[in-house]
């Protein structure tokens, strides 16, 4: 059935390509313009002022249709808006199983409305798109306009409700923090590719995300609402994961997705969520450059490839105290503060990116955050002035959201008034008009970069793409497996506190944080995490039909809300109390635990008030969100605490496999967790128990990710006066991952006889390793060491410099035993020398074994011959002399007496064995001469 369906689709696509020049051009990529900016300027010249102004506005609407009677149709046809954002909260999506197909049809309606309006066609005209034969074009009923495709935007952060707008019909993708816990950018790219492919197949071309917020101190900013929707707390790793995710979005969508990273310039230090009053962060611009802005540098001017470059940045409504150094000065929300925003955008990385067409997009102007800032008393809120301020602050595209002015009845009228206000300003104010034109060129450039040519058959994707949705669960399971983290206890102590998984006779009580959401206001509620989700997975994997490790009648599930009845002041629940009392295991599944969340409060009270029920039981908590909500007192009452970061089915399955010890936790915490004393900054510093490898750096540093150990390369010949380059192996942190870029490394160079270090070179890591170069200014024995505090031990590279050249020896010290195991596995890289011992000028262990085999064989042969033809005592002397001669010759090479190292580098194994054989021959000749002289009788006197 699947094969036939695939072949049918393939046949239809090939048929379409055979007869549709436009489709064929799309397939061949011939529409990809070589200069989107030039196309944008040409289009701008043809546009009316109204068309130009309309492009600035990104609007929303209510409902799941866009027919000719709808307000959104009028905004598109009459006011030329630049784009539309679809929101579940506005009922833009219908219930499952029609959620995805309904979204596809709605997007096609929106894009077709733009096409019809541009042609002056009656509303609802069938233009034959996206499939089928074009119908005869009716006579236009209004003046044609320029056809410019709409941006159709969505925020789909992963992990279902409330992060996702589409709850069913797509591959369930993880929270960003789950990706951060894998420390694997390749997985982030794969997830981004799945999201890019599926969303672009539906018709979305504007993506809000990923979040590049840095959770530097999550324990002190619990109320910022980010939870697990951020990659982590290290700026370098957030940038690396975000860059990979953006690459995946671009490649997965085949370039059909404009990616707008959020929440610029960073909400990680905010103390309250978006939607409340504007958060104020006490940081200067210099501090922001080190932490919050660093990931945004990575995906803009410092991006390594076009695919990893964000097309736009979403500017958040956040204020800064002490932004310019004066702690008594507080900015406006940066989205409305032209001075602060321009100062940030003038930084070199952003200036380069902006010059290349980088797009600034305002965050939701209709949010409560904006309303509270502009109208704290709730008296007068003028949306047109808000839009003007955001635009003049430096935003190119204005996301109006569900904004409603206080002097009009609804969002539609508010947007119309704002557009008309901008139209008037454009005609009256030349400076304002120039600012509009500059912004419109950026918007059009982004659209031309996405489509190459403005053609409805290119803009509206073929419906066949819907057939391949929801088929990438394997990627999500791999993320779940690689991210699962044991928060407490230490991995080395797990077997002590939990020596075995649940037994077949054990009773297990599951307590689950159950919350609900819905796809639309008229759709049925869906459980974010079903009360029996974990129980059902365990029965499927380990129940009577799958090995019989558990019995169905020994498993029972309750929602966390049921705990209220058995706590102080509760109504009582004998059944629940009896179940917990008789259980050997209590397994708790929790979601995010923002301050004030009732179910989290119940959990804490249960752990505190009912120790009479919990004593002598194995209490295991699985956090299906961020790991930092429980404090040290809470964690001390648990037997084991795991973090899964996301709540979709693959993560629940991994939790079950962890409980039954089928899987081991492979992830590492990507944020600080105060409850266990885990500090991310310390964890990402170099592991002091490693030995830093050293090698000759004989080729330019590649921009690609280096291998764990530099590859072996033959050592060239150098002379006094030449420059030598050395490089470390990848330096690892306490979790066994490469240290962040910019980690300091010191190379110490000493010269024998000079009494200590003669030169120090300070440098920093790039993709885990660091390099340095220095000149050889005198002969002698140079020793090179490297250290990266607190990792102070490295290989010792010895350069024996002479007038003939030099030889290189790398000695590895004895590994340092760890006295204090860290919560994560410590990995020490294998030290691999840069070349063979002979190429470095000494015989090595292999040479010694070869020499012993040859001398042993020759000695045995001499002994046999001597014993057979001469005498046993001379046989022993012959053998000993042969061995002694060979050993002397080998010793000359091994201690690298003059000329030995150069000889070995040039002649290799054969040359070494030749010297050993020569020594053995000299030894045998000496023994034979001795024997002959001893057997000649002295001449008798006459």
mmCIF file of N, CA and C in Angstrom, residues 501-511 534-535 538 549-558 579-580 582-588 618 659-660:
data_model
loop_
_atom_site.group_PDB
_atom_site.id
_atom_site.type_symbol
_atom_site.label_atom_id
_atom_site.label_comp_id
_atom_site.label_asym_id
_atom_site.label_seq_id
_atom_site.Cartn_x
_atom_site.Cartn_y
_atom_site.Cartn_z
ATOM 1 N N UNK A 501 15.936 -2.663 39.052
ATOM 2 C CA UNK A 501 14.673 -2.064 38.600
ATOM 3 C C UNK A 501 13.499 -2.702 39.335
ATOM 4 N N UNK A 502 12.288 -2.209 39.101
ATOM 5 C CA UNK A 502 11.113 -2.808 39.754
ATOM 6 C C UNK A 502 11.007 -4.310 39.456
ATOM 7 N N UNK A 503 10.626 -5.058 40.474
ATOM 8 C CA UNK A 503 10.449 -6.493 40.346
ATOM 9 C C UNK A 503 9.001 -6.803 39.959
ATOM 10 N N UNK A 504 8.777 -8.027 39.502
ATOM 11 C CA UNK A 504 7.459 -8.398 39.023
ATOM 12 C C UNK A 504 6.406 -8.307 40.124
ATOM 13 N N UNK A 505 6.808 -8.465 41.366
ATOM 14 C CA UNK A 505 5.850 -8.422 42.473
ATOM 15 C C UNK A 505 5.689 -7.038 43.072
ATOM 16 N N UNK A 506 6.491 -6.062 42.626
ATOM 17 C CA UNK A 506 6.451 -4.713 43.198
ATOM 18 C C UNK A 506 5.202 -3.969 42.742
ATOM 19 N N UNK A 507 4.658 -3.184 43.663
ATOM 20 C CA UNK A 507 3.554 -2.286 43.308
ATOM 21 C C UNK A 507 4.134 -0.917 42.998
ATOM 22 N N UNK A 508 3.695 -0.327 41.878
ATOM 23 C CA UNK A 508 4.185 0.983 41.456
ATOM 24 C C UNK A 508 3.007 1.937 41.376
ATOM 25 N N UNK A 509 3.134 3.064 42.064
ATOM 26 C CA UNK A 509 2.129 4.128 41.994
ATOM 27 C C UNK A 509 2.706 5.260 41.162
ATOM 28 N N UNK A 510 1.948 5.665 40.139
ATOM 29 C CA UNK A 510 2.365 6.757 39.268
ATOM 30 C C UNK A 510 1.560 8.011 39.617
ATOM 31 N N UNK A 511 2.250 9.095 39.880
ATOM 32 C CA UNK A 511 1.617 10.392 40.129
ATOM 33 C C UNK A 511 2.033 11.323 38.995
ATOM 34 N N UNK A 534 2.833 7.052 31.441
ATOM 35 C CA UNK A 534 4.001 6.241 31.770
ATOM 36 C C UNK A 534 3.593 4.809 32.088
ATOM 37 N N UNK A 535 2.484 4.631 32.772
ATOM 38 C CA UNK A 535 2.000 3.278 33.084
ATOM 39 C C UNK A 535 1.737 2.492 31.804
ATOM 40 N N UNK A 538 4.971 1.374 30.127
ATOM 41 C CA UNK A 538 5.616 0.288 30.866
ATOM 42 C C UNK A 538 4.900 -1.035 30.611
ATOM 43 N N UNK A 549 7.740 -8.541 33.076
ATOM 44 C CA UNK A 549 8.514 -7.971 34.176
ATOM 45 C C UNK A 549 7.638 -7.225 35.170
ATOM 46 N N UNK A 550 6.404 -6.894 34.760
ATOM 47 C CA UNK A 550 5.453 -6.249 35.670
ATOM 48 C C UNK A 550 4.090 -6.889 35.485
ATOM 49 N N UNK A 551 3.251 -6.732 36.506
ATOM 50 C CA UNK A 551 1.878 -7.203 36.436
ATOM 51 C C UNK A 551 0.951 -6.001 36.357
ATOM 52 N N UNK A 552 -0.031 -6.072 35.479
ATOM 53 C CA UNK A 552 -0.929 -4.942 35.275
ATOM 54 C C UNK A 552 -1.644 -4.548 36.553
ATOM 55 N N UNK A 553 -2.007 -5.538 37.388
ATOM 56 C CA UNK A 553 -2.753 -5.213 38.600
ATOM 57 C C UNK A 553 -1.869 -4.633 39.710
ATOM 58 N N UNK A 554 -0.570 -4.531 39.448
ATOM 59 C CA UNK A 554 0.348 -3.928 40.433
ATOM 60 C C UNK A 554 0.741 -2.504 40.041
ATOM 61 N N UNK A 555 0.131 -1.971 38.978
ATOM 62 C CA UNK A 555 0.401 -0.614 38.526
ATOM 63 C C UNK A 555 -0.873 0.208 38.668
ATOM 64 N N UNK A 556 -0.754 1.423 39.198
ATOM 65 C CA UNK A 556 -1.921 2.286 39.374
ATOM 66 C C UNK A 556 -1.475 3.737 39.236
ATOM 67 N N UNK A 557 -2.296 4.538 38.554
ATOM 68 C CA UNK A 557 -1.938 5.929 38.255
ATOM 69 C C UNK A 557 -2.943 6.895 38.863
ATOM 70 N N UNK A 558 -2.425 8.043 39.329
ATOM 71 C CA UNK A 558 -3.243 9.119 39.864
ATOM 72 C C UNK A 558 -2.708 10.455 39.338
ATOM 73 N N UNK A 579 -2.924 2.874 48.483
ATOM 74 C CA UNK A 579 -2.086 2.502 47.340
ATOM 75 C C UNK A 579 -0.648 2.944 47.556
ATOM 76 N N UNK A 580 -0.471 4.175 48.013
ATOM 77 C CA UNK A 580 0.885 4.688 48.244
ATOM 78 C C UNK A 580 1.542 3.928 49.388
ATOM 79 N N UNK A 582 1.167 0.860 50.332
ATOM 80 C CA UNK A 582 1.554 -0.506 49.987
ATOM 81 C C UNK A 582 2.543 -0.587 48.818
ATOM 82 N N UNK A 583 2.823 0.524 48.221
ATOM 83 C CA UNK A 583 3.700 0.516 47.044
ATOM 84 C C UNK A 583 5.156 0.399 47.436
ATOM 85 N N UNK A 584 5.929 -0.257 46.586
ATOM 86 C CA UNK A 584 7.396 -0.266 46.720
ATOM 87 C C UNK A 584 8.023 0.899 45.952
ATOM 88 N N UNK A 585 7.310 1.373 44.936
ATOM 89 C CA UNK A 585 7.813 2.453 44.093
ATOM 90 C C UNK A 585 6.754 3.543 43.974
ATOM 91 N N UNK A 586 7.201 4.797 44.054
ATOM 92 C CA UNK A 586 6.363 5.954 43.742
ATOM 93 C C UNK A 586 7.074 6.719 42.637
ATOM 94 N N UNK A 587 6.463 6.766 41.469
ATOM 95 C CA UNK A 587 7.079 7.390 40.293
ATOM 96 C C UNK A 587 6.276 8.637 39.938
ATOM 97 N N UNK A 588 6.944 9.769 39.962
ATOM 98 C CA UNK A 588 6.287 11.072 39.785
ATOM 99 C C UNK A 588 6.731 11.688 38.463
ATOM 100 N N UNK A 618 11.110 3.550 47.061
ATOM 101 C CA UNK A 618 11.923 4.162 46.005
ATOM 102 C C UNK A 618 11.088 5.241 45.344
ATOM 103 N N UNK A 659 13.761 3.750 33.926
ATOM 104 C CA UNK A 659 13.270 3.169 35.182
ATOM 105 C C UNK A 659 13.633 1.699 35.277
ATOM 106 N N UNK A 660 13.558 0.990 34.155
ATOM 107 C CA UNK A 660 13.859 -0.438 34.153
ATOM 108 C C UNK A 660 15.307 -0.722 33.757
#
